Structures are given as structure tokens and as C-alpha cells.
Amino acid sequence: MRAAIIGGGAAGLFAACLLAREGVETLLLEKQPRVGRKLLSTGNGRCNLSNLNASPADYHGDARHVRAALEALPPRAAVAWFESIGLLCAPDEAGRVYPLSNQAAGVLDALRLSAAEAGARIETEFEVVKLLRRGKGFRILAADGRSAEADFVLAAPGGMAAPKLGGGPGGYRLLEELGHRIEPRLPAIAALKTDPEAVRALKGIRMHGELTLLCSGRAQRREAGEILFAESGVSGIAAMQLAREVNLAMHRGQRCALRLNFLPGAPEDCIERRARDLPQRTMEDFLSGVVPRRLGQVLVKQAGVQPLSLRAEELRPDQRRAIRDALTGWTLDVRGTLGFDQAQVTCGGAALSGFRPDTLESRLAPGLFAAGEVLDVDGDCGGFNLQWAWASAHLAAREILRRCTGKTNFAGVQP
């Protein structure tokens, strides 16, 4: 019996390795000239391939499906499997797992070589445009006229993010034509766009702090971590974590704002004490040593304190309060996020209600399975999305293995 996998990204390559190593005739179809291109860009080229602390709470989507996948392949089991195919891994203090080489190419090479050594057949530049039922199996048609036959199909075509690396709507169309509902797809894990004039002078400044997303005036989510100012907005992990909520809120017609706190936990009198200790310090450098100099100047201006030659001893009480408020609660209107071309993952996708939680088999087209980003599941930044790719691919491939061989588990995979 033959299994065909649509998509040579993280989920597809992982499933191909698992099935081929168990002797299942496996055909991997990838529309790009080579497999795994998006993998090479993950984790800024380091490939944060899992997170040892991953749990259903780290994901957005039906918890039943996520829980079943993570229980069948927990993070430590995924890492152990990668080490069994020659990829040494190193977790950091936060549980994020990277290849010991710190090179995403090492992850891709391990998967690609393992699949080839196991006998998986890989066809590149095979853009699937039609998936047809043929008896109990499927016929798969490519844009260039090629075709393939399979008893089982695993759809792992990825999502909309990173179109230059293979992202796009094609996989959703295949599932939609078979009756699956596709939830609205929006960029997630992407930089936030604000008024360019408000942040242009801060381009390139990095600062640890706390961000609060306000939707229609109400606090929606709070994140702490690195804040990076870009030419037209705010980036860094803390900001990018908020992109999902920004896009969903704007999809509902809500207005969004970002409140930045550069000194979480600051005492109420912190600026009064600084003015007392540094009475001759001018506003041009008053916040230097607390935040980068350029940021300090912007915050002082935001507080309405002028001129920058004003000395700290000359500050009125209301001006001191205004500087503290700017330092701990500068608020920027959010105009959206960068698009799919700059996003790391897709929010939305094929509705999970159309797939069995225990196998990820389609309820509408028996023998068809789905895994990875094409499904309506996305995780936070920190290795969670790749862990979902491995876990969902494993869950689907395990059922395909059972149907093909009668085996119920993969050798070397210990939950």
C-alpha cells in the first residue's frame, strides 16, 4: 500500500521518515525545487525545533486535537527521535530546543537524509492542484500534468506564511474542495505596525520590557521580553507574540493600541528620586542609564516636557509624573501587523472539527489525513509550532502505518 504526502516541509518530511523507515511505500510531493526551505529560516537560522515545556495551553485551537498529538509524541520523545537519526540537540534554560550545531540546515539534513536512506521517494516541483477520490484511494494531479496514485494521503502543505519559501493557499483549496471548512487565515508571530512617525527615531533600539495589547480600550494580552523598534512599528518576540490577537481583533472591527512599559515594577517615586539625585541632569540625558538615550529623549518629549535643555531640578511635580507615565505606559495606536510575507505562522486554517482528534483523519474523506500548519492550530513563539508539526505528523502517520502494516507504533518513538 502506498502513502502520499503533500508538502515537503517540517510535518511532511517527518511523516515521510517515520513511514518509510517502517517499510511503507512513501511518496513525498513538494511544489518547491527542494524540500524544507522554510525550516532553514526558523529560529533566525538556528531552528528552535521544540520546547520541552510544550502543553495544550501553548496553542490556539481545539485542545482535544492538540492534547492527543502531544500525548502521542511529547517534546522529549520528539527530541529523542531526532537524536536517533544523528541530530544532537541542546535545550536552553527556558526549555527551547536547538540543534547543538545551532544550524537549521542540520535539522533539514537529518530529515532529508533519513527519508532518503529509508527509501522514501521525493518528487519536487510537483504542485498539487487536485485531489480526487479513486475507489478506496486517491489520484493526485499536478499543475504540470503529472499524476500519482495512493491508498492514503497526508496533507501537510503548510500555511500562508512565508510565500517565498512555499507558503500559499493551495493546500487549503484541496481540503475545501473535499468539503472541509477553512477558518479565516491571518498572520501570526509578526511585527506590529504603528504610526511610523512615532517610532522612526527609534529604529534599531532593543529594550527589555512589558507590552500590553489593548483592544477597544480593554487589556487583551500582556507579554514581557525583547522589544525591537523598526522603521514602521514594533518587533521583537514580545511584540510578535501579540500579532495573532491584533489581527483577530481588527478582523472583528476593533481598534488596537500597544502600551509599552520599559520599567516594570518601578516604584511610584522613581522619577522624583532620580530628579533629586541628578538635579543638574538635563532632559536630553535624564533617562540615559534607564533606557537608551534616543528612547529617553522620545519619552521625555512624549511626556510633553520641553525644552530638552531643562534641568531635572526645574521639573514640576506634574512633569515628573508625566515622565514616569511615559516610561511605564507609553501607548501607541496599532495599525495592523506585517503580512504573510513577514509572518512566521498562520492563524486559522482547516477547521479541526473536520478531523478525528485521535488520528487527524478526515471525517469527510476517509483515508485522507492532515498535519501541521494547514490545520487551524498555531502556537506561541518558542518552538511550539515545530513541536506541533512533529506531533501532528506522527499522529496521522501512526494511523496510516496501522492501516498499511498492522503496526501500532513506530520503532524508536517512545511516548
mmCIF file of C-alpha atoms in Angstrom:
data_model
loop_
_atom_site.group_PDB
_atom_site.id
_atom_site.type_symbol
_atom_site.label_atom_id
_atom_site.label_comp_id
_atom_site.label_asym_id
_atom_site.label_seq_id
_atom_site.Cartn_x
_atom_site.Cartn_y
_atom_site.Cartn_z
ATOM 1 C CA MET A 1 0.000 0.000 0.000
ATOM 2 C CA ARG A 2 1.237 3.484 -0.818
ATOM 3 C CA ALA A 3 1.091 6.650 1.245
ATOM 4 C CA ALA A 4 1.466 10.005 -0.471
ATOM 5 C CA ILE A 5 2.448 13.098 1.481
ATOM 6 C CA ILE A 6 1.613 16.522 0.074
ATOM 7 C CA GLY A 7 4.227 19.008 1.258
ATOM 8 C CA GLY A 8 7.917 18.653 2.000
ATOM 9 C CA GLY A 9 8.054 20.961 4.993
ATOM 10 C CA ALA A 10 8.556 20.018 8.631
ATOM 11 C CA ALA A 11 5.425 17.872 9.058
ATOM 12 C CA GLY A 12 5.689 16.212 5.656
ATOM 13 C CA LEU A 13 9.372 15.310 5.965
ATOM 14 C CA PHE A 14 8.875 13.952 9.464
ATOM 15 C CA ALA A 15 5.965 11.753 8.373
ATOM 16 C CA ALA A 16 7.945 10.527 5.345
ATOM 17 C CA CYS A 17 10.815 9.470 7.600
ATOM 18 C CA LEU A 18 8.519 7.673 10.035
ATOM 19 C CA LEU A 19 6.592 5.748 7.378
ATOM 20 C CA ALA A 20 9.489 4.858 5.087
ATOM 21 C CA ARG A 21 11.592 3.579 7.992
ATOM 22 C CA GLU A 22 8.780 1.100 8.725
ATOM 23 C CA GLY A 23 8.717 -0.150 5.152
ATOM 24 C CA VAL A 24 5.637 1.739 3.943
ATOM 25 C CA GLU A 25 5.895 2.766 0.286
ATOM 26 C CA THR A 26 6.097 6.520 0.700
ATOM 27 C CA LEU A 27 5.861 9.268 -1.905
ATOM 28 C CA LEU A 28 6.614 12.852 -0.853
ATOM 29 C CA LEU A 29 5.365 15.605 -3.195
ATOM 30 C CA GLU A 30 6.829 19.119 -2.860
ATOM 31 C CA LYS A 31 5.972 22.116 -5.060
ATOM 32 C CA GLN A 32 9.275 23.899 -4.447
ATOM 33 C CA PRO A 33 12.557 22.961 -6.185
ATOM 34 C CA ARG A 34 13.755 21.483 -2.897
ATOM 35 C CA VAL A 35 12.258 20.355 0.380
ATOM 36 C CA GLY A 36 12.368 22.105 3.742
ATOM 37 C CA ARG A 37 13.122 25.655 2.666
ATOM 38 C CA LYS A 38 11.046 27.243 5.439
ATOM 39 C CA LEU A 39 12.821 25.108 8.034
ATOM 40 C CA LEU A 40 16.081 26.831 7.132
ATOM 41 C CA SER A 41 14.691 30.209 8.213
ATOM 42 C CA THR A 42 13.201 29.180 11.559
ATOM 43 C CA GLY A 43 14.707 30.489 14.769
ATOM 44 C CA ASN A 44 16.738 33.058 12.823
ATOM 45 C CA GLY A 45 18.517 30.213 11.105
ATOM 46 C CA ARG A 46 19.063 28.240 14.314
ATOM 47 C CA CYS A 47 15.793 26.242 14.162
ATOM 48 C CA ASN A 48 14.083 26.182 17.536
ATOM 49 C CA LEU A 49 12.762 22.683 16.883
ATOM 50 C CA SER A 50 10.755 22.056 20.070
ATOM 51 C CA ASN A 51 10.048 23.203 23.583
ATOM 52 C CA LEU A 52 10.321 20.755 26.467
ATOM 53 C CA ASN A 53 7.544 22.579 28.317
ATOM 54 C CA ALA A 54 5.005 22.455 25.488
ATOM 55 C CA SER A 55 1.436 21.789 26.604
ATOM 56 C CA PRO A 56 -2.024 22.370 25.067
ATOM 57 C CA ALA A 57 -2.098 25.741 26.846
ATOM 58 C CA ASP A 58 0.614 26.989 24.482
ATOM 59 C CA TYR A 59 -1.617 26.531 21.431
ATOM 60 C CA HIS A 60 -4.640 28.182 19.870
ATOM 61 C CA GLY A 61 -7.062 25.599 18.523
ATOM 62 C CA ASP A 62 -9.185 22.656 19.670
ATOM 63 C CA ALA A 63 -7.455 21.366 22.797
ATOM 64 C CA ARG A 64 -8.598 17.772 22.130
ATOM 65 C CA HIS A 65 -6.587 17.516 18.930
ATOM 66 C CA VAL A 66 -3.548 19.247 20.402
ATOM 67 C CA ARG A 67 -3.608 17.133 23.555
ATOM 68 C CA ALA A 68 -3.880 13.875 21.602
ATOM 69 C CA ALA A 69 -0.918 14.801 19.413
ATOM 70 C CA LEU A 70 1.301 15.943 22.303
ATOM 71 C CA GLU A 71 0.470 12.873 24.375
ATOM 72 C CA ALA A 72 1.379 10.564 21.489
ATOM 73 C CA LEU A 73 4.630 12.443 20.808
ATOM 74 C CA PRO A 74 5.706 14.613 23.753
ATOM 75 C CA PRO A 75 8.580 17.046 23.204
ATOM 76 C CA ARG A 76 11.191 14.804 24.836
ATOM 77 C CA ALA A 77 10.152 11.917 22.584
ATOM 78 C CA ALA A 78 10.483 14.137 19.516
ATOM 79 C CA VAL A 79 13.955 15.263 20.603
ATOM 80 C CA ALA A 80 14.993 11.658 21.307
ATOM 81 C CA TRP A 81 13.844 10.664 17.822
ATOM 82 C CA PHE A 82 15.919 13.401 16.219
ATOM 83 C CA GLU A 83 18.950 12.302 18.187
ATOM 84 C CA SER A 84 18.339 8.717 16.969
ATOM 85 C CA ILE A 85 18.819 9.920 13.379
ATOM 86 C CA GLY A 86 22.054 11.717 14.222
ATOM 87 C CA LEU A 87 20.946 15.231 15.206
ATOM 88 C CA LEU A 88 22.376 16.252 18.576
ATOM 89 C CA CYS A 89 20.134 18.726 20.407
ATOM 90 C CA ALA A 90 20.603 21.240 23.204
ATOM 91 C CA PRO A 91 17.757 22.736 25.282
ATOM 92 C CA ASP A 92 18.202 26.152 26.864
ATOM 93 C CA GLU A 93 17.096 27.273 30.328
ATOM 94 C CA ALA A 94 13.595 28.088 29.048
ATOM 95 C CA GLY A 95 13.097 24.632 27.505
ATOM 96 C CA ARG A 96 13.643 25.766 23.906
ATOM 97 C CA VAL A 97 15.439 23.063 21.944
ATOM 98 C CA TYR A 98 18.019 23.836 19.257
ATOM 99 C CA PRO A 99 20.367 21.652 17.264
ATOM 100 C CA LEU A 100 23.747 21.533 19.008
ATOM 101 C CA SER A 101 25.296 22.987 15.845
ATOM 102 C CA ASN A 102 22.936 25.990 16.075
ATOM 103 C CA GLN A 103 22.289 25.486 12.362
ATOM 104 C CA ALA A 104 18.807 24.949 10.930
ATOM 105 C CA ALA A 105 20.483 23.212 7.992
ATOM 106 C CA GLY A 106 21.430 20.401 10.383
ATOM 107 C CA VAL A 107 17.761 19.697 11.128
ATOM 108 C CA LEU A 108 16.843 19.672 7.456
ATOM 109 C CA ASP A 109 19.812 17.474 6.553
ATOM 110 C CA ALA A 110 18.902 14.966 9.259
ATOM 111 C CA LEU A 111 15.343 14.675 7.952
ATOM 112 C CA ARG A 112 16.281 14.657 4.283
ATOM 113 C CA LEU A 113 19.000 12.031 4.691
ATOM 114 C CA SER A 114 16.851 9.859 6.938
ATOM 115 C CA ALA A 115 13.990 9.904 4.434
ATOM 116 C CA ALA A 116 16.297 9.052 1.532
ATOM 117 C CA GLU A 117 18.080 6.278 3.431
ATOM 118 C CA ALA A 118 14.721 4.746 4.353
ATOM 119 C CA GLY A 119 13.653 4.660 0.714
ATOM 120 C CA ALA A 120 11.101 7.458 0.603
ATOM 121 C CA ARG A 121 10.596 8.733 -2.927
ATOM 122 C CA ILE A 122 10.689 12.527 -3.194
ATOM 123 C CA GLU A 123 9.338 14.448 -6.177
ATOM 124 C CA THR A 124 10.000 18.184 -6.207
ATOM 125 C CA GLU A 125 8.327 20.898 -8.324
ATOM 126 C CA PHE A 126 5.155 18.804 -8.031
ATOM 127 C CA GLU A 127 2.468 21.378 -7.285
ATOM 128 C CA VAL A 128 -0.694 19.506 -6.353
ATOM 129 C CA VAL A 129 -3.761 21.202 -7.805
ATOM 130 C CA LYS A 130 -6.360 18.443 -7.480
ATOM 131 C CA LEU A 131 -7.039 15.574 -5.112
ATOM 132 C CA LEU A 132 -9.596 13.075 -6.416
ATOM 133 C CA ARG A 133 -11.169 10.004 -4.841
ATOM 134 C CA ARG A 134 -10.477 6.817 -6.829
ATOM 135 C CA GLY A 135 -12.256 3.851 -5.283
ATOM 136 C CA LYS A 136 -10.769 3.465 -1.813
ATOM 137 C CA GLY A 137 -7.733 5.544 -2.725
ATOM 138 C CA PHE A 138 -6.778 8.845 -4.311
ATOM 139 C CA ARG A 139 -5.475 10.294 -7.552
ATOM 140 C CA ILE A 140 -3.243 13.332 -7.177
ATOM 141 C CA LEU A 141 -2.867 15.772 -10.061
ATOM 142 C CA ALA A 142 -0.031 18.267 -10.509
ATOM 143 C CA ALA A 143 -0.079 21.629 -12.263
ATOM 144 C CA ASP A 144 2.299 20.336 -14.963
ATOM 145 C CA GLY A 145 0.099 17.354 -15.826
ATOM 146 C CA ARG A 146 1.877 14.722 -13.742
ATOM 147 C CA SER A 147 -0.196 12.487 -11.523
ATOM 148 C CA ALA A 148 0.226 9.968 -8.720
ATOM 149 C CA GLU A 149 -1.897 7.300 -7.060
ATOM 150 C CA ALA A 150 -2.036 6.496 -3.350
ATOM 151 C CA ASP A 151 -4.092 4.483 -0.896
ATOM 152 C CA PHE A 152 -3.630 7.117 1.804
ATOM 153 C CA VAL A 153 -2.833 10.822 1.606
ATOM 154 C CA LEU A 154 -1.375 13.049 4.286
ATOM 155 C CA ALA A 155 -1.920 16.743 3.504
ATOM 156 C CA ALA A 156 0.933 18.716 5.053
ATOM 157 C CA PRO A 157 1.256 21.625 2.601
ATOM 158 C CA GLY A 158 1.929 24.315 5.196
ATOM 159 C CA GLY A 159 0.058 27.572 5.592
ATOM 160 C CA MET A 160 0.029 31.082 4.171
ATOM 161 C CA ALA A 161 3.131 32.359 5.957
ATOM 162 C CA ALA A 162 6.387 32.921 4.058
ATOM 163 C CA PRO A 163 5.133 32.660 0.451
ATOM 164 C CA LYS A 164 8.687 32.989 -0.902
ATOM 165 C CA LEU A 165 9.508 29.750 0.910
ATOM 166 C CA GLY A 166 6.416 27.883 -0.281
ATOM 167 C CA GLY A 167 3.536 29.290 1.746
ATOM 168 C CA GLY A 168 0.244 29.823 -0.055
ATOM 169 C CA PRO A 169 -3.445 28.951 -0.330
ATOM 170 C CA GLY A 170 -3.103 25.797 -2.434
ATOM 171 C CA GLY A 171 -3.350 23.295 0.400
ATOM 172 C CA TYR A 172 -6.485 24.913 1.773
ATOM 173 C CA ARG A 173 -8.148 24.708 -1.632
ATOM 174 C CA LEU A 174 -7.503 20.959 -1.807
ATOM 175 C CA LEU A 175 -9.220 20.406 1.531
ATOM 176 C CA GLU A 176 -12.014 22.862 0.806
ATOM 177 C CA GLU A 177 -12.872 21.048 -2.434
ATOM 178 C CA LEU A 178 -13.356 17.895 -0.381
ATOM 179 C CA GLY A 179 -15.828 19.691 1.888
ATOM 180 C CA HIS A 180 -13.625 20.958 4.700
ATOM 181 C CA ARG A 181 -14.382 24.342 6.239
ATOM 182 C CA ILE A 182 -11.479 26.784 6.180
ATOM 183 C CA GLU A 183 -11.344 29.298 9.020
ATOM 184 C CA PRO A 184 -10.157 32.854 8.216
ATOM 185 C CA ARG A 185 -6.378 32.899 7.832
ATOM 186 C CA LEU A 186 -4.411 35.754 9.364
ATOM 187 C CA PRO A 187 -0.706 36.400 10.003
ATOM 188 C CA ALA A 188 0.598 35.323 13.409
ATOM 189 C CA ILE A 189 4.006 35.904 15.017
ATOM 190 C CA ALA A 190 4.713 39.063 13.040
ATOM 191 C CA ALA A 191 5.869 42.596 13.798
ATOM 192 C CA LEU A 192 3.244 45.195 14.705
ATOM 193 C CA LYS A 193 2.660 48.298 12.578
ATOM 194 C CA THR A 194 2.228 51.654 14.323
ATOM 195 C CA ASP A 195 2.407 55.298 13.253
ATOM 196 C CA PRO A 196 5.831 55.414 11.543
ATOM 197 C CA GLU A 197 6.475 58.952 12.771
ATOM 198 C CA ALA A 198 6.138 57.869 16.396
ATOM 199 C CA VAL A 199 8.922 55.253 16.183
ATOM 200 C CA ARG A 200 11.140 56.304 13.263
ATOM 201 C CA ALA A 201 13.754 57.912 15.512
ATOM 202 C CA LEU A 202 13.996 54.680 17.496
ATOM 203 C CA LYS A 203 14.805 52.306 14.634
ATOM 204 C CA GLY A 204 17.201 49.584 15.758
ATOM 205 C CA ILE A 205 16.833 50.153 19.509
ATOM 206 C CA ARG A 206 16.372 46.989 21.573
ATOM 207 C CA MET A 207 14.987 47.056 25.080
ATOM 208 C CA HIS A 208 13.559 44.527 27.507
ATOM 209 C CA GLY A 209 10.134 45.488 28.737
ATOM 210 C CA GLU A 210 6.466 44.645 29.007
ATOM 211 C CA LEU A 211 3.824 45.109 26.314
ATOM 212 C CA THR A 212 0.074 45.191 26.819
ATOM 213 C CA LEU A 213 -2.288 44.904 23.874
ATOM 214 C CA LEU A 214 -5.446 46.975 24.247
ATOM 215 C CA CYS A 215 -8.443 46.081 22.071
ATOM 216 C CA SER A 216 -11.243 48.637 22.148
ATOM 217 C CA GLY A 217 -9.636 50.010 25.304
ATOM 218 C CA ARG A 218 -9.512 46.708 27.202
ATOM 219 C CA ALA A 219 -6.336 44.784 28.017
ATOM 220 C CA GLN A 220 -6.316 41.682 25.802
ATOM 221 C CA ARG A 221 -2.869 40.158 26.370
ATOM 222 C CA ARG A 222 0.378 41.058 28.099
ATOM 223 C CA GLU A 223 3.863 39.916 27.063
ATOM 224 C CA ALA A 224 7.294 40.531 28.546
ATOM 225 C CA GLY A 225 10.536 40.217 26.632
ATOM 226 C CA GLU A 226 12.633 41.903 23.991
ATOM 227 C CA ILE A 227 11.173 44.961 22.271
ATOM 228 C CA LEU A 228 12.784 45.957 18.967
ATOM 229 C CA PHE A 229 11.858 49.202 17.242
ATOM 230 C CA ALA A 230 11.570 49.015 13.469
ATOM 231 C CA GLU A 231 11.050 51.703 10.840
ATOM 232 C CA SER A 232 7.279 51.418 10.856
ATOM 233 C CA GLY A 233 6.447 49.697 14.120
ATOM 234 C CA VAL A 234 7.495 47.421 16.941
ATOM 235 C CA SER A 235 9.080 43.998 16.582
ATOM 236 C CA GLY A 236 10.898 41.596 18.902
ATOM 237 C CA ILE A 237 9.450 38.439 20.414
ATOM 238 C CA ALA A 238 7.208 40.248 22.913
ATOM 239 C CA ALA A 239 5.513 42.266 20.163
ATOM 240 C CA MET A 240 5.336 39.425 17.638
ATOM 241 C CA GLN A 241 3.507 37.254 20.162
ATOM 242 C CA LEU A 242 0.657 39.769 20.047
ATOM 243 C CA ALA A 243 0.158 39.698 16.264
ATOM 244 C CA ARG A 244 -2.447 36.948 16.374
ATOM 245 C CA GLU A 245 -4.680 38.886 18.760
ATOM 246 C CA VAL A 246 -4.180 42.121 16.804
ATOM 247 C CA ASN A 247 -5.323 40.567 13.546
ATOM 248 C CA LEU A 248 -8.276 38.776 15.130
ATOM 249 C CA ALA A 249 -9.398 41.972 16.881
ATOM 250 C CA MET A 250 -9.125 44.025 13.701
ATOM 251 C CA HIS A 251 -10.963 41.288 11.812
ATOM 252 C CA ARG A 252 -13.805 41.906 14.302
ATOM 253 C CA GLY A 253 -13.611 45.659 13.672
ATOM 254 C CA GLN A 254 -11.933 46.574 16.967
ATOM 255 C CA ARG A 255 -9.293 49.259 17.407
ATOM 256 C CA CYS A 256 -5.973 48.223 18.914
ATOM 257 C CA ALA A 257 -3.272 50.020 20.870
ATOM 258 C CA LEU A 258 0.019 48.972 22.407
ATOM 259 C CA ARG A 259 1.078 50.062 25.888
ATOM 260 C CA LEU A 260 4.829 49.859 26.460
ATOM 261 C CA ASN A 261 6.333 49.591 29.937
ATOM 262 C CA PHE A 262 10.111 49.946 29.926
ATOM 263 C CA LEU A 263 10.447 49.676 33.699
ATOM 264 C CA PRO A 264 8.012 47.031 35.021
ATOM 265 C CA GLY A 265 7.681 47.172 38.780
ATOM 266 C CA ALA A 266 9.095 50.699 39.007
ATOM 267 C CA PRO A 267 8.290 52.428 42.337
ATOM 268 C CA GLU A 268 5.858 55.317 42.161
ATOM 269 C CA ASP A 269 8.517 57.852 43.125
ATOM 270 C CA CYS A 270 11.267 56.601 40.791
ATOM 271 C CA ILE A 271 11.381 59.793 38.715
ATOM 272 C CA GLU A 272 11.171 62.036 41.778
ATOM 273 C CA ARG A 273 14.169 60.254 43.290
ATOM 274 C CA ARG A 274 16.090 60.464 40.021
ATOM 275 C CA ALA A 275 15.427 64.201 39.779
ATOM 276 C CA ARG A 276 16.593 64.620 43.376
ATOM 277 C CA ASP A 277 19.748 62.571 42.841
ATOM 278 C CA LEU A 278 20.614 64.154 39.467
ATOM 279 C CA PRO A 279 19.423 67.755 39.791
ATOM 280 C CA GLN A 280 21.733 69.171 37.089
ATOM 281 C CA ARG A 281 20.970 66.462 34.509
ATOM 282 C CA THR A 282 19.154 67.930 31.507
ATOM 283 C CA MET A 283 16.181 66.257 29.867
ATOM 284 C CA GLU A 284 18.391 65.362 26.899
ATOM 285 C CA ASP A 285 20.098 62.746 29.089
ATOM 286 C CA PHE A 286 17.733 62.463 32.034
ATOM 287 C CA LEU A 287 16.669 58.875 31.283
ATOM 288 C CA SER A 288 20.072 57.704 29.989
ATOM 289 C CA GLY A 289 21.105 54.693 32.040
ATOM 290 C CA VAL A 290 17.473 53.688 32.416
ATOM 291 C CA VAL A 291 16.727 53.317 28.708
ATOM 292 C CA PRO A 292 18.846 54.014 25.594
ATOM 293 C CA ARG A 293 19.499 57.733 25.112
ATOM 294 C CA ARG A 294 17.371 58.168 21.972
ATOM 295 C CA LEU A 295 14.455 56.373 23.591
ATOM 296 C CA GLY A 296 14.793 58.532 26.693
ATOM 297 C CA GLN A 297 14.550 61.685 24.612
ATOM 298 C CA VAL A 298 11.464 60.424 22.811
ATOM 299 C CA LEU A 299 9.787 59.545 26.115
ATOM 300 C CA VAL A 300 10.547 62.960 27.600
ATOM 301 C CA LYS A 301 9.001 64.607 24.521
ATOM 302 C CA GLN A 302 6.057 62.215 24.751
ATOM 303 C CA ALA A 303 5.557 63.455 28.317
ATOM 304 C CA GLY A 304 5.283 66.989 26.963
ATOM 305 C CA VAL A 305 8.402 68.192 28.772
ATOM 306 C CA GLN A 306 10.289 70.861 26.795
ATOM 307 C CA PRO A 307 12.931 72.017 26.136
ATOM 308 C CA LEU A 308 15.457 69.182 26.356
ATOM 309 C CA SER A 309 17.853 71.660 27.980
ATOM 310 C CA LEU A 310 15.553 71.792 31.029
ATOM 311 C CA ARG A 311 17.335 70.572 34.180
ATOM 312 C CA ALA A 312 15.886 67.914 36.476
ATOM 313 C CA GLU A 313 15.730 70.339 39.424
ATOM 314 C CA GLU A 314 13.406 72.524 37.353
ATOM 315 C CA LEU A 315 10.789 69.819 36.790
ATOM 316 C CA ARG A 316 7.329 70.499 38.199
ATOM 317 C CA PRO A 317 5.508 67.633 40.001
ATOM 318 C CA ASP A 318 3.120 67.151 37.071
ATOM 319 C CA GLN A 319 6.074 66.908 34.665
ATOM 320 C CA ARG A 320 7.753 64.267 36.822
ATOM 321 C CA ARG A 321 4.519 62.266 36.830
ATOM 322 C CA ALA A 322 4.201 62.643 33.059
ATOM 323 C CA ILE A 323 7.738 61.294 32.509
ATOM 324 C CA ARG A 324 7.028 58.314 34.741
ATOM 325 C CA ASP A 325 3.775 57.644 32.873
ATOM 326 C CA ALA A 326 5.617 57.743 29.545
ATOM 327 C CA LEU A 327 8.336 55.427 30.840
ATOM 328 C CA THR A 328 5.876 52.865 32.171
ATOM 329 C CA GLY A 329 2.847 53.329 29.927
ATOM 330 C CA TRP A 330 3.652 54.873 26.546
ATOM 331 C CA THR A 331 0.691 53.998 24.311
ATOM 332 C CA LEU A 332 0.841 53.680 20.531
ATOM 333 C CA ASP A 333 -2.026 53.086 18.127
ATOM 334 C CA VAL A 334 -1.610 49.768 16.293
ATOM 335 C CA ARG A 335 -2.431 49.855 12.597
ATOM 336 C CA GLY A 336 -2.041 46.154 11.962
ATOM 337 C CA THR A 337 0.798 43.697 11.505
ATOM 338 C CA LEU A 338 3.215 42.858 8.756
ATOM 339 C CA GLY A 339 1.694 40.484 6.222
ATOM 340 C CA PHE A 340 2.174 36.820 5.468
ATOM 341 C CA ASP A 341 5.439 37.579 3.667
ATOM 342 C CA GLN A 342 6.957 38.527 7.050
ATOM 343 C CA ALA A 343 4.876 36.298 9.364
ATOM 344 C CA GLN A 344 6.249 33.123 10.867
ATOM 345 C CA VAL A 345 2.998 31.180 11.077
ATOM 346 C CA THR A 346 -0.673 31.227 10.048
ATOM 347 C CA CYS A 347 -3.593 31.786 12.387
ATOM 348 C CA GLY A 348 -6.637 29.896 11.104
ATOM 349 C CA GLY A 349 -6.871 27.121 8.514
ATOM 350 C CA ALA A 350 -8.736 23.860 8.076
ATOM 351 C CA ALA A 351 -11.297 23.528 10.883
ATOM 352 C CA LEU A 352 -10.373 20.777 13.328
ATOM 353 C CA SER A 353 -13.992 19.678 13.583
ATOM 354 C CA GLY A 354 -13.494 18.018 10.203
ATOM 355 C CA PHE A 355 -10.749 15.707 11.521
ATOM 356 C CA ARG A 356 -10.718 12.953 14.136
ATOM 357 C CA PRO A 357 -8.804 14.053 17.258
ATOM 358 C CA ASP A 358 -7.117 10.672 17.754
ATOM 359 C CA THR A 359 -5.818 10.229 14.195
ATOM 360 C CA LEU A 360 -6.289 13.527 12.305
ATOM 361 C CA GLU A 361 -8.135 11.556 9.621
ATOM 362 C CA SER A 362 -10.715 13.470 7.631
ATOM 363 C CA ARG A 363 -14.300 12.843 8.687
ATOM 364 C CA LEU A 364 -15.364 13.682 5.120
ATOM 365 C CA ALA A 365 -12.818 11.754 3.032
ATOM 366 C CA PRO A 366 -11.658 8.526 4.742
ATOM 367 C CA GLY A 367 -8.008 7.797 4.038
ATOM 368 C CA LEU A 368 -7.112 11.494 3.932
ATOM 369 C CA PHE A 369 -5.161 12.941 6.858
ATOM 370 C CA ALA A 370 -3.799 16.415 7.627
ATOM 371 C CA ALA A 371 -0.961 17.742 9.768
ATOM 372 C CA GLY A 372 0.967 20.887 10.538
ATOM 373 C CA GLU A 373 0.183 24.498 9.729
ATOM 374 C CA VAL A 374 -2.646 23.767 7.275
ATOM 375 C CA LEU A 375 -4.830 22.926 10.282
ATOM 376 C CA ASP A 376 -6.430 25.571 12.478
ATOM 377 C CA VAL A 377 -3.769 25.294 15.174
ATOM 378 C CA ASP A 378 -0.970 27.751 15.907
ATOM 379 C CA GLY A 379 1.343 28.093 18.849
ATOM 380 C CA ASP A 380 3.276 30.854 20.522
ATOM 381 C CA CYS A 381 6.870 31.658 19.623
ATOM 382 C CA GLY A 382 9.459 29.380 21.230
ATOM 383 C CA GLY A 383 9.495 26.019 19.432
ATOM 384 C CA PHE A 384 5.803 25.282 19.870
ATOM 385 C CA ASN A 385 4.851 25.390 16.190
ATOM 386 C CA LEU A 386 7.525 22.916 15.111
ATOM 387 C CA GLN A 387 6.558 20.647 18.001
ATOM 388 C CA TRP A 388 3.000 20.728 16.610
ATOM 389 C CA ALA A 389 4.368 19.843 13.161
ATOM 390 C CA TRP A 390 6.184 16.755 14.510
ATOM 391 C CA ALA A 391 3.371 15.700 16.855
ATOM 392 C CA SER A 392 0.521 16.094 14.364
ATOM 393 C CA ALA A 393 2.502 14.357 11.599
ATOM 394 C CA HIS A 394 3.271 11.488 13.964
ATOM 395 C CA LEU A 395 -0.369 11.137 14.996
ATOM 396 C CA ALA A 396 -1.546 10.902 11.383
ATOM 397 C CA ALA A 397 1.340 8.717 10.224
ATOM 398 C CA ARG A 398 0.743 6.273 13.076
ATOM 399 C CA GLU A 399 -2.766 5.551 11.812
ATOM 400 C CA ILE A 400 -1.528 5.222 8.232
ATOM 401 C CA LEU A 401 1.088 2.762 9.486
ATOM 402 C CA ARG A 402 -1.593 0.719 11.263
ATOM 403 C CA ARG A 403 -3.716 0.563 8.112
ATOM 404 C CA CYS A 404 -0.746 -0.402 5.920
ATOM 405 C CA THR A 405 1.095 -2.869 8.162
ATOM 406 C CA GLY A 406 -0.945 -3.568 11.268
ATOM 407 C CA LYS A 407 1.753 -1.992 13.467
ATOM 408 C CA THR A 408 0.537 0.448 16.056
ATOM 409 C CA ASN A 409 3.757 2.309 16.893
ATOM 410 C CA PHE A 410 6.985 3.403 15.262
ATOM 411 C CA ALA A 411 10.262 1.844 16.292
ATOM 412 C CA GLY A 412 12.353 4.296 18.292
ATOM 413 C CA VAL A 413 9.426 6.523 19.294
ATOM 414 C CA GLN A 414 8.689 6.267 22.991
ATOM 415 C CA PRO A 415 5.823 8.492 24.261
#
